[in-house]
Amino acid sequence: YQGADMNVFELNESSVRSYCRSFPVVFKQARGAELITRDGKHYIDFLAGAGTLNYGHNHPVLKQALLDYIAGDGLAHGLDMYSEAKERFLETFNRLILEPRGMGDYLMQFTGPTGSNAVEAALKLARKVTGRSNVISFTNGFHGCSIGSLAATGNQHHRGAAGISLSDISRMPYANYFGDKADTIGMIDKLLADPSSGIDKPAAVIVEVLQGEGGLNAASAEWMRKLEKLCRKHDMLLIVDDIQAGCGRTGSFFSFEGMGIQPDMITLSKSLSGFGVPFAMVVLRKELDQWQPGEHNGTFRGNNHAFVTAAAALEHFWRDDGFARSVLAKGQRIADGMARIVRRHGPGSLSVKGRGMMLGIRCPDGEIASAICRHAFDNGLVIETSGPHGEVVKCLCPLVISDEQIDQALGILDKAFAAVLS
Ligand code: PMP
């Protein structure tokens, strides 16, 4: 790696297994959409902890809520024990998120603290409730790295290391996989109805409305409605994995809002706590709650610090639609800037992908995309790639980023594309 602090890189590489190849500096502080290194260098954050920091680093309101809670000796962790912090989160999520969206009859199940664990819980519950084990997932989908969630994951890059047989998943073509004319849902319908396809009747379908790791492929409202219909026709549960696209990322709390669908389960994690505190849950239809005690345990489910920051984030950002509107406006600003970059540096070979504030530029290949990210990093922008070949330069910045920071970051990206593609 050129142009980085090699001492730091070597130290990290030799002393711990989990070293960072892309950003070989030591970060010390972070505020909003800005990261600051030990040496005082400032970076704009277009990664935001892989989407865990939608509300920015150390948001003052969330930070104060946590500081007050700790100062008052609020319990940090209580497993399943009922606590005031848990009660407040449940009440707030219900009042500000579920009820206004006509979802007042959904329940919340706290799982282990990772997105993967929420996916495991949803897949397990779908199998238990239906008595079937096969699950449909989609090409280029990403659902986690535990064995069940990995089985549902299409991305070979993530699956590679496992090298093990991961059964009971039928991976089907995602929206637009064959171009926008092909009827993928019709194809799946036909395969499900044909015993010669060898597909066991599935318990559920798990889908991202906008594929985060898979390269920002977006499903249309029409495709999602057809998928829901297919689920009803074949008696399959519809699980929306909103771990990355949820919590405001697309300009609404859930990524599927306004699409006219009602998933049976929704998995949430990443930005749910709003503060980077690990937290995950499944939102499920009441009648699916057939868990018996101990059937999906996990020592760190229901962390009280996460409840505190999550409730504070909901109160601060989701009392009205001002925040959601600002996300759409900023998303448009980023999309416009990206479109200008595409026009300037490769209208034939580059394209803008995604929606809301989950956007990226598709490059001809992964090497080009990585070189662009490295150039951007050297000039003060932390940004990563996604997609099956790492070919999409992806913006996943905090949703609270300012217009000035957006423009600055786009300027850095513009120069990076010019340098790498010239
Ligand atoms: N689902 C989606 C859509 C994700 O983007 C991710 C994480 N990138 C996961 C599941 C897994 O979450 P975690 O890494 O917290 O296990």
Short mmCIF file of C-alpha atoms and ligand atoms in Angstrom, two decimals:
data_model
loop_
_atom_site.label_atom_id
_atom_site.label_comp_id
_atom_site.label_asym_id
_atom_site.label_seq_id
_atom_site.Cartn_x
_atom_site.Cartn_y
_atom_site.Cartn_z
CA TYR A 1 0.00 0.00 0.00
CA GLN A 2 1.38 3.35 -1.06
CA GLY A 3 1.18 6.63 0.73
CA ALA A 4 0.15 5.32 4.12
CA ASP A 5 1.64 5.09 7.54
CA MET A 6 3.51 1.83 6.99
CA ASN A 7 4.60 1.46 10.60
CA VAL A 8 1.03 1.33 11.73
CA PHE A 9 0.18 -1.09 8.95
CA GLU A 10 3.01 -3.46 9.79
CA LEU A 11 2.34 -3.31 13.50
CA ASN A 12 -1.31 -4.13 12.99
CA GLU A 13 -0.58 -6.86 10.52
CA SER A 14 1.93 -8.59 12.74
CA SER A 15 0.28 -8.17 16.11
CA VAL A 16 -3.38 -8.94 15.47
CA ARG A 17 -5.20 -10.95 12.85
CA SER A 18 -7.85 -8.31 12.29
CA TYR A 19 -5.83 -5.60 10.63
CA CYS A 20 -7.25 -3.13 8.19
CA ARG A 21 -5.83 -3.25 4.71
CA SER A 22 -7.70 -0.26 3.39
CA PHE A 23 -7.21 2.43 6.01
CA PRO A 24 -3.80 2.02 7.59
CA VAL A 25 -3.98 4.84 10.13
CA VAL A 26 -5.00 4.96 13.77
CA PHE A 27 -8.30 6.72 14.27
CA LYS A 28 -8.80 8.43 17.59
CA GLN A 29 -11.95 10.51 17.44
CA ALA A 30 -15.08 10.84 15.38
CA ARG A 31 -17.86 13.37 15.20
CA GLY A 32 -20.81 13.44 12.83
CA ALA A 33 -19.44 12.43 9.43
CA GLU A 34 -15.83 13.09 10.33
CA LEU A 35 -13.03 10.81 11.51
CA ILE A 36 -9.86 12.12 13.11
CA THR A 37 -6.59 10.20 13.35
CA ARG A 38 -4.08 10.13 16.18
CA ASP A 39 -1.96 12.51 14.11
CA GLY A 40 -4.82 14.98 13.79
CA LYS A 41 -5.68 14.24 10.16
CA HIS A 42 -9.37 14.64 9.28
CA TYR A 43 -11.30 12.29 7.01
CA ILE A 44 -14.86 12.41 5.77
CA ASP A 45 -16.56 9.13 6.55
CA PHE A 46 -18.37 7.55 3.59
CA LEU A 47 -18.43 4.18 5.33
CA ALA A 48 -20.05 4.94 8.70
CA GLY A 49 -19.17 1.62 10.28
CA ALA A 50 -20.69 -0.23 7.31
CA GLY A 51 -23.97 1.54 7.90
CA THR A 52 -24.07 1.38 11.71
CA LEU A 53 -23.80 5.14 12.15
CA ASN A 54 -26.72 6.58 10.22
CA TYR A 55 -27.05 9.28 12.90
CA GLY A 56 -23.34 10.06 12.79
CA HIS A 57 -20.51 9.50 15.22
CA ASN A 58 -21.13 10.63 18.80
CA HIS A 59 -24.35 12.46 18.10
CA PRO A 60 -24.64 14.89 21.05
CA VAL A 61 -28.24 13.97 21.92
CA LEU A 62 -27.56 10.24 21.91
CA LYS A 63 -24.28 10.69 23.75
CA GLN A 64 -25.95 12.74 26.48
CA ALA A 65 -28.73 10.17 26.87
CA LEU A 66 -26.13 7.44 27.40
CA LEU A 67 -24.00 9.55 29.74
CA ASP A 68 -27.07 10.41 31.85
CA TYR A 69 -28.10 6.78 31.97
CA ILE A 70 -24.67 5.61 33.08
CA ALA A 71 -24.40 8.47 35.61
CA GLY A 72 -27.66 7.23 37.13
CA ASP A 73 -26.31 3.66 37.43
CA GLY A 74 -28.75 2.30 34.88
CA LEU A 75 -28.06 -1.37 34.29
CA ALA A 76 -25.83 -2.02 31.30
CA HIS A 77 -27.07 -5.47 30.55
CA GLY A 78 -29.92 -7.52 31.86
CA LEU A 79 -30.43 -10.27 29.29
CA ASP A 80 -34.19 -10.87 29.19
CA MET A 81 -34.95 -9.03 32.41
CA TYR A 82 -37.42 -6.25 31.98
CA SER A 83 -35.90 -2.85 32.56
CA GLU A 84 -36.99 0.75 32.27
CA ALA A 85 -34.63 1.22 29.33
CA LYS A 86 -36.15 -1.76 27.52
CA GLU A 87 -39.68 -0.58 28.29
CA ARG A 88 -38.86 2.88 26.97
CA PHE A 89 -37.37 1.50 23.75
CA LEU A 90 -40.34 -0.83 23.12
CA GLU A 91 -42.82 1.96 23.77
CA THR A 92 -40.92 4.43 21.57
CA PHE A 93 -40.41 2.02 18.66
CA ASN A 94 -44.07 1.11 18.78
CA ARG A 95 -45.27 4.72 19.00
CA LEU A 96 -42.93 6.34 16.47
CA ILE A 97 -42.22 3.54 14.00
CA LEU A 98 -44.75 0.70 14.04
CA GLU A 99 -48.07 2.41 14.78
CA PRO A 100 -47.75 5.30 12.30
CA ARG A 101 -46.98 2.70 9.60
CA GLY A 102 -50.02 0.59 10.38
CA MET A 103 -47.80 -2.07 11.96
CA GLY A 104 -49.05 -1.79 15.53
CA ASP A 105 -49.72 -5.52 15.67
CA TYR A 106 -46.09 -6.51 15.03
CA LEU A 107 -43.85 -7.70 17.87
CA MET A 108 -40.19 -7.07 18.52
CA GLN A 109 -37.83 -9.92 19.32
CA PHE A 110 -34.35 -9.10 20.55
CA THR A 111 -31.76 -11.49 19.21
CA GLY A 112 -28.02 -11.72 19.68
CA PRO A 113 -26.42 -8.37 18.91
CA THR A 114 -25.39 -8.93 15.29
CA GLY A 115 -27.33 -8.71 12.07
CA SER A 116 -26.40 -12.32 11.34
CA ASN A 117 -28.05 -13.42 14.54
CA ALA A 118 -31.28 -11.61 13.71
CA VAL A 119 -31.26 -13.39 10.33
CA GLU A 120 -30.67 -16.73 12.08
CA ALA A 121 -33.63 -16.06 14.34
CA ALA A 122 -35.90 -15.15 11.42
CA LEU A 123 -34.87 -18.25 9.41
CA LYS A 124 -35.28 -20.52 12.43
CA LEU A 125 -38.69 -19.11 13.26
CA ALA A 126 -39.85 -19.44 9.64
CA ARG A 127 -38.83 -23.10 9.68
CA LYS A 128 -40.48 -23.73 13.03
CA VAL A 129 -43.75 -22.04 12.13
CA THR A 130 -44.12 -23.66 8.70
CA GLY A 131 -42.53 -27.02 9.51
CA ARG A 132 -40.49 -26.71 6.31
CA SER A 133 -36.79 -26.05 5.96
CA ASN A 134 -36.02 -24.70 2.49
CA VAL A 135 -35.66 -20.93 2.12
CA ILE A 136 -35.44 -18.83 -1.03
CA SER A 137 -32.79 -16.14 -1.12
CA PHE A 138 -31.43 -14.14 -4.04
CA THR A 139 -28.36 -13.80 -6.22
CA ASN A 140 -25.91 -11.29 -4.76
CA GLY A 141 -27.87 -11.03 -1.52
CA PHE A 142 -25.96 -10.68 1.74
CA HIS A 143 -27.37 -11.82 5.05
CA GLY A 144 -24.41 -12.52 7.33
CA CYS A 145 -21.50 -14.80 8.11
CA SER A 146 -22.95 -17.37 10.51
CA ILE A 147 -23.74 -20.67 8.82
CA GLY A 148 -27.47 -20.14 8.26
CA SER A 149 -27.20 -16.51 7.21
CA LEU A 150 -24.19 -17.36 5.05
CA ALA A 151 -26.15 -20.10 3.33
CA ALA A 152 -28.65 -17.45 2.28
CA THR A 153 -25.85 -15.18 1.10
CA GLY A 154 -25.18 -15.14 -2.61
CA ASN A 155 -21.95 -13.20 -2.52
CA GLN A 156 -19.17 -15.70 -3.26
CA HIS A 157 -16.53 -13.39 -1.87
CA HIS A 158 -18.01 -13.78 1.59
CA ARG A 159 -18.89 -17.44 1.15
CA GLY A 160 -15.46 -18.38 -0.17
CA ALA A 161 -13.67 -19.05 3.08
CA ALA A 162 -16.39 -21.29 4.45
CA GLY A 163 -15.90 -23.97 1.82
CA ILE A 164 -18.59 -26.02 3.47
CA SER A 165 -21.90 -27.33 2.39
CA LEU A 166 -24.67 -24.92 3.34
CA SER A 167 -27.94 -26.60 2.60
CA ASP A 168 -31.63 -25.89 2.36
CA ILE A 169 -31.41 -22.66 0.42
CA SER A 170 -32.62 -22.12 -3.13
CA ARG A 171 -30.95 -19.03 -4.52
CA MET A 172 -33.05 -17.34 -7.17
CA PRO A 173 -32.46 -14.44 -9.59
CA TYR A 174 -32.90 -11.03 -7.97
CA ALA A 175 -34.86 -8.22 -9.60
CA ASN A 176 -33.24 -7.14 -12.89
CA TYR A 177 -30.86 -10.09 -12.81
CA PHE A 178 -31.79 -10.82 -16.43
CA GLY A 179 -32.35 -7.14 -17.30
CA ASP A 180 -35.47 -5.14 -16.59
CA LYS A 181 -37.69 -6.92 -19.13
CA ALA A 182 -37.41 -10.45 -17.72
CA ASP A 183 -40.13 -11.70 -15.39
CA THR A 184 -37.98 -13.18 -12.59
CA ILE A 185 -40.96 -13.68 -10.28
CA GLY A 186 -42.80 -15.57 -13.02
CA MET A 187 -39.74 -17.80 -13.44
CA ILE A 188 -39.55 -18.55 -9.73
CA ASP A 189 -43.29 -19.25 -9.70
CA LYS A 190 -42.85 -21.76 -12.50
CA LEU A 191 -39.89 -23.46 -10.83
CA LEU A 192 -41.80 -23.77 -7.56
CA ALA A 193 -44.75 -25.37 -9.32
CA ASP A 194 -42.59 -27.84 -11.24
CA PRO A 195 -41.49 -30.93 -9.26
CA SER A 196 -38.73 -31.53 -11.79
CA SER A 197 -36.94 -28.37 -10.51
CA GLY A 198 -36.22 -30.29 -7.31
CA ILE A 199 -36.99 -27.27 -5.15
CA ASP A 200 -38.53 -28.29 -1.83
CA LYS A 201 -41.52 -26.18 -0.88
CA PRO A 202 -39.89 -23.24 0.91
CA ALA A 203 -40.71 -21.96 4.38
CA ALA A 204 -39.77 -18.40 3.51
CA VAL A 205 -38.18 -15.91 1.18
CA ILE A 206 -35.47 -13.59 2.50
CA VAL A 207 -34.75 -10.46 0.51
CA GLU A 208 -33.00 -7.11 0.65
CA VAL A 209 -35.06 -4.36 -0.97
CA LEU A 210 -31.76 -2.71 -1.87
CA GLN A 211 -28.72 -5.02 -1.87
CA GLY A 212 -25.99 -3.39 0.18
CA GLU A 213 -23.03 -5.72 -0.15
CA GLY A 214 -24.24 -7.07 -3.49
CA GLY A 215 -23.59 -3.85 -5.39
CA LEU A 216 -26.59 -1.59 -4.69
CA ASN A 217 -29.06 -3.51 -6.85
CA ALA A 218 -32.52 -2.13 -6.19
CA ALA A 219 -35.85 -3.92 -6.35
CA SER A 220 -38.77 -1.86 -7.62
CA ALA A 221 -42.04 -1.50 -5.72
CA GLU A 222 -43.70 -3.56 -8.46
CA TRP A 223 -41.18 -6.39 -8.10
CA MET A 224 -41.59 -6.38 -4.31
CA ARG A 225 -45.39 -6.52 -4.67
CA LYS A 226 -45.09 -9.45 -7.06
CA LEU A 227 -42.71 -11.15 -4.65
CA GLU A 228 -45.18 -10.70 -1.81
CA LYS A 229 -47.93 -12.16 -3.99
CA LEU A 230 -45.72 -15.12 -4.83
CA CYS A 231 -45.13 -15.65 -1.09
CA ARG A 232 -48.88 -15.66 -0.40
CA LYS A 233 -49.55 -18.00 -3.34
CA HIS A 234 -46.97 -20.58 -2.22
CA ASP A 235 -47.59 -20.09 1.49
CA MET A 236 -44.06 -18.78 2.14
CA LEU A 237 -43.19 -16.17 4.75
CA LEU A 238 -41.70 -12.92 3.48
CA ILE A 239 -38.61 -11.81 5.42
CA VAL A 240 -37.19 -8.40 4.54
CA ASP A 241 -33.58 -8.02 5.62
CA ASP A 242 -33.42 -4.31 6.42
CA ILE A 243 -30.18 -4.53 8.37
CA GLN A 244 -28.34 -2.22 6.00
CA ALA A 245 -31.11 -0.45 4.07
CA GLY A 246 -33.26 0.25 7.13
CA CYS A 247 -33.16 2.91 9.87
CA GLY A 248 -33.59 5.77 7.41
CA ARG A 249 -30.92 4.88 4.85
CA THR A 250 -33.28 5.04 1.88
CA GLY A 251 -35.24 8.07 3.07
CA SER A 252 -37.82 6.22 5.17
CA PHE A 253 -37.40 4.16 8.32
CA PHE A 254 -37.96 0.87 6.48
CA SER A 255 -36.67 0.47 2.94
CA PHE A 256 -39.99 -0.97 1.72
CA GLU A 257 -42.21 1.90 2.87
CA GLY A 258 -44.55 3.14 0.18
CA MET A 259 -44.18 -0.11 -1.79
CA GLY A 260 -47.49 -1.49 -0.55
CA ILE A 261 -46.09 -4.67 1.00
CA GLN A 262 -46.39 -6.11 4.49
CA PRO A 263 -43.48 -8.42 5.29
CA ASP A 264 -44.02 -11.20 7.81
CA MET A 265 -40.67 -10.48 9.44
CA ILE A 266 -38.12 -7.69 9.21
CA THR A 267 -34.56 -7.97 10.45
CA LEU A 268 -32.92 -4.82 11.82
CA SER A 269 -29.47 -4.15 13.27
CA LYS A 270 -26.56 -1.86 12.25
CA SER A 271 -27.99 1.65 12.88
CA LEU A 272 -30.77 0.51 15.19
CA SER A 273 -28.92 1.59 18.34
CA GLY A 274 -27.86 4.73 16.47
CA PHE A 275 -24.59 4.96 18.37
CA GLY A 276 -22.62 1.97 17.17
CA VAL A 277 -23.72 -0.14 20.14
CA PRO A 278 -24.37 -3.69 18.87
CA PHE A 279 -28.11 -4.30 18.73
CA ALA A 280 -30.35 -6.47 16.55
CA MET A 281 -33.95 -7.53 16.44
CA VAL A 282 -36.62 -9.19 14.38
CA VAL A 283 -39.90 -7.36 13.90
CA LEU A 284 -42.52 -10.05 13.35
CA ARG A 285 -46.21 -10.54 12.92
CA LYS A 286 -47.80 -11.36 16.25
CA GLU A 287 -49.16 -14.71 15.13
CA LEU A 288 -45.65 -15.90 14.23
CA ASP A 289 -44.42 -15.58 17.79
CA GLN A 290 -44.30 -19.29 18.48
CA TRP A 291 -40.96 -19.35 20.25
CA GLN A 292 -40.71 -21.44 23.36
CA PRO A 293 -38.36 -20.31 26.14
CA GLY A 294 -34.75 -21.01 25.25
CA GLU A 295 -35.34 -21.63 21.56
CA HIS A 296 -33.34 -18.63 20.45
CA ASN A 297 -31.07 -17.55 23.26
CA GLY A 298 -28.02 -15.33 23.09
CA THR A 299 -26.22 -13.87 26.09
CA PHE A 300 -25.96 -10.38 24.69
CA ARG A 301 -29.48 -9.92 23.41
CA GLY A 302 -31.18 -6.81 24.69
CA ASN A 303 -28.30 -4.59 25.76
CA ASN A 304 -29.63 -1.70 27.85
CA HIS A 305 -27.16 0.87 26.55
CA ALA A 306 -28.42 0.07 23.06
CA PHE A 307 -32.02 0.53 24.25
CA VAL A 308 -31.10 3.96 25.63
CA THR A 309 -29.38 5.28 22.51
CA ALA A 310 -31.93 3.67 20.19
CA ALA A 311 -34.86 5.27 22.01
CA ALA A 312 -33.06 8.64 22.05
CA ALA A 313 -32.39 8.34 18.30
CA LEU A 314 -36.05 7.54 17.58
CA GLU A 315 -37.24 10.51 19.64
CA HIS A 316 -34.74 12.84 18.04
CA PHE A 317 -35.00 11.78 14.39
CA TRP A 318 -38.38 10.15 13.87
CA ARG A 319 -40.91 12.40 15.61
CA ASP A 320 -41.83 13.91 12.27
CA ASP A 321 -40.79 13.44 8.65
CA GLY A 322 -38.17 16.23 8.61
CA PHE A 323 -35.25 13.84 8.93
CA ALA A 324 -36.54 11.49 6.22
CA ARG A 325 -37.00 14.45 3.89
CA SER A 326 -33.46 15.65 4.58
CA VAL A 327 -32.15 12.17 3.73
CA LEU A 328 -33.91 12.28 0.37
CA ALA A 329 -32.56 15.77 -0.36
CA LYS A 330 -28.99 14.81 0.57
CA GLY A 331 -29.32 11.58 -1.38
CA GLN A 332 -30.33 13.62 -4.42
CA ARG A 333 -27.31 15.88 -3.92
CA ILE A 334 -24.99 12.86 -3.81
CA ALA A 335 -26.71 11.19 -6.79
CA ASP A 336 -26.43 14.41 -8.83
CA GLY A 337 -22.75 14.72 -7.94
CA MET A 338 -22.15 11.09 -8.87
CA ALA A 339 -23.98 11.58 -12.17
CA ARG A 340 -21.63 14.49 -12.93
CA ILE A 341 -18.63 12.26 -12.18
CA VAL A 342 -20.03 9.60 -14.52
CA ARG A 343 -20.59 12.16 -17.29
CA ARG A 344 -17.07 13.54 -16.91
CA HIS A 345 -15.09 10.35 -16.57
CA GLY A 346 -16.89 7.55 -18.37
CA PRO A 347 -20.50 7.87 -19.45
CA GLY A 348 -20.17 4.58 -21.33
CA SER A 349 -18.44 2.58 -18.62
CA LEU A 350 -19.61 4.07 -15.33
CA SER A 351 -23.10 4.24 -13.84
CA VAL A 352 -24.79 5.46 -10.66
CA LYS A 353 -26.51 2.79 -8.57
CA GLY A 354 -28.76 2.68 -5.51
CA ARG A 355 -31.25 5.05 -3.95
CA GLY A 356 -31.74 7.28 -0.92
CA MET A 357 -28.35 7.68 0.72
CA MET A 358 -27.22 4.23 -0.28
CA LEU A 359 -25.53 5.10 -3.54
CA GLY A 360 -22.51 4.20 -5.56
CA ILE A 361 -20.73 4.37 -8.88
CA ARG A 362 -20.29 1.13 -10.77
CA CYS A 363 -16.82 0.90 -12.32
CA PRO A 364 -15.64 -1.42 -15.09
CA ASP A 365 -13.94 -3.71 -12.57
CA GLY A 366 -12.95 -4.15 -8.94
CA GLU A 367 -9.34 -3.11 -9.46
CA ILE A 368 -10.37 0.28 -10.77
CA ALA A 369 -12.87 0.72 -7.94
CA SER A 370 -10.24 -0.16 -5.31
CA ALA A 371 -7.71 2.20 -6.86
CA ILE A 372 -10.31 4.98 -6.73
CA CYS A 373 -11.03 4.25 -3.05
CA ARG A 374 -7.29 4.28 -2.24
CA HIS A 375 -6.81 7.59 -4.04
CA ALA A 376 -9.83 9.03 -2.22
CA PHE A 377 -8.45 7.84 1.13
CA ASP A 378 -5.12 9.54 0.47
CA ASN A 379 -7.08 12.74 -0.05
CA GLY A 380 -9.24 12.55 3.05
CA LEU A 381 -12.23 10.33 2.24
CA VAL A 382 -12.91 6.95 3.83
CA ILE A 383 -14.87 4.92 1.29
CA GLU A 384 -15.18 1.26 0.32
CA THR A 385 -16.39 -0.89 -2.53
CA SER A 386 -19.24 -3.36 -2.81
CA GLY A 387 -20.61 -5.70 -5.48
CA PRO A 388 -19.78 -9.25 -6.53
CA HIS A 389 -16.40 -8.13 -7.92
CA GLY A 390 -15.94 -5.12 -5.63
CA GLU A 391 -16.70 -2.99 -8.67
CA VAL A 392 -19.01 -0.42 -7.03
CA VAL A 393 -17.53 2.57 -5.20
CA LYS A 394 -20.11 2.89 -2.46
CA CYS A 395 -21.29 5.84 -0.39
CA LEU A 396 -22.73 4.85 2.97
CA CYS A 397 -22.09 8.12 4.80
CA PRO A 398 -23.83 9.16 8.01
CA LEU A 399 -27.26 10.58 7.16
CA VAL A 400 -26.46 13.69 9.20
CA ILE A 401 -23.58 14.67 6.91
CA SER A 402 -23.65 18.36 5.90
CA ASP A 403 -24.04 19.59 2.32
CA GLU A 404 -20.53 21.07 2.55
CA GLN A 405 -19.08 17.70 3.53
CA ILE A 406 -20.98 16.01 0.70
CA ASP A 407 -19.57 18.50 -1.81
CA GLN A 408 -16.08 18.12 -0.41
CA ALA A 409 -16.30 14.32 -0.60
CA LEU A 410 -17.65 14.46 -4.15
CA GLY A 411 -14.73 16.71 -5.09
CA ILE A 412 -12.29 14.12 -3.69
CA LEU A 413 -14.10 11.36 -5.59
CA ASP A 414 -14.06 13.39 -8.81
CA LYS A 415 -10.28 13.78 -8.56
CA ALA A 416 -9.87 10.09 -7.75
CA PHE A 417 -11.86 9.05 -10.84
CA ALA A 418 -9.85 11.52 -12.96
CA ALA A 419 -6.54 10.19 -11.62
CA VAL A 420 -7.37 6.51 -11.99
CA LEU A 421 -9.23 6.63 -15.31
CA SER A 422 -7.01 9.12 -17.14
N1 PMP B 1 -27.82 -8.44 6.35
C1 PMP B 1 -27.41 -7.38 5.64
C2 PMP B 1 -28.29 -6.82 4.59
C3 PMP B 1 -26.16 -6.82 5.88
O1 PMP B 1 -25.74 -5.78 5.16
C4 PMP B 1 -25.35 -7.36 6.91
C5 PMP B 1 -23.99 -6.78 7.24
N2 PMP B 1 -23.30 -6.21 6.21
C6 PMP B 1 -25.83 -8.47 7.63
C7 PMP B 1 -27.07 -8.98 7.33
C8 PMP B 1 -25.02 -9.11 8.72
O2 PMP B 1 -24.88 -8.28 9.82
P1 PMP B 1 -23.70 -8.52 10.86
O3 PMP B 1 -22.42 -8.26 10.15
O4 PMP B 1 -23.96 -7.54 11.97
O5 PMP B 1 -23.79 -9.92 11.34
#
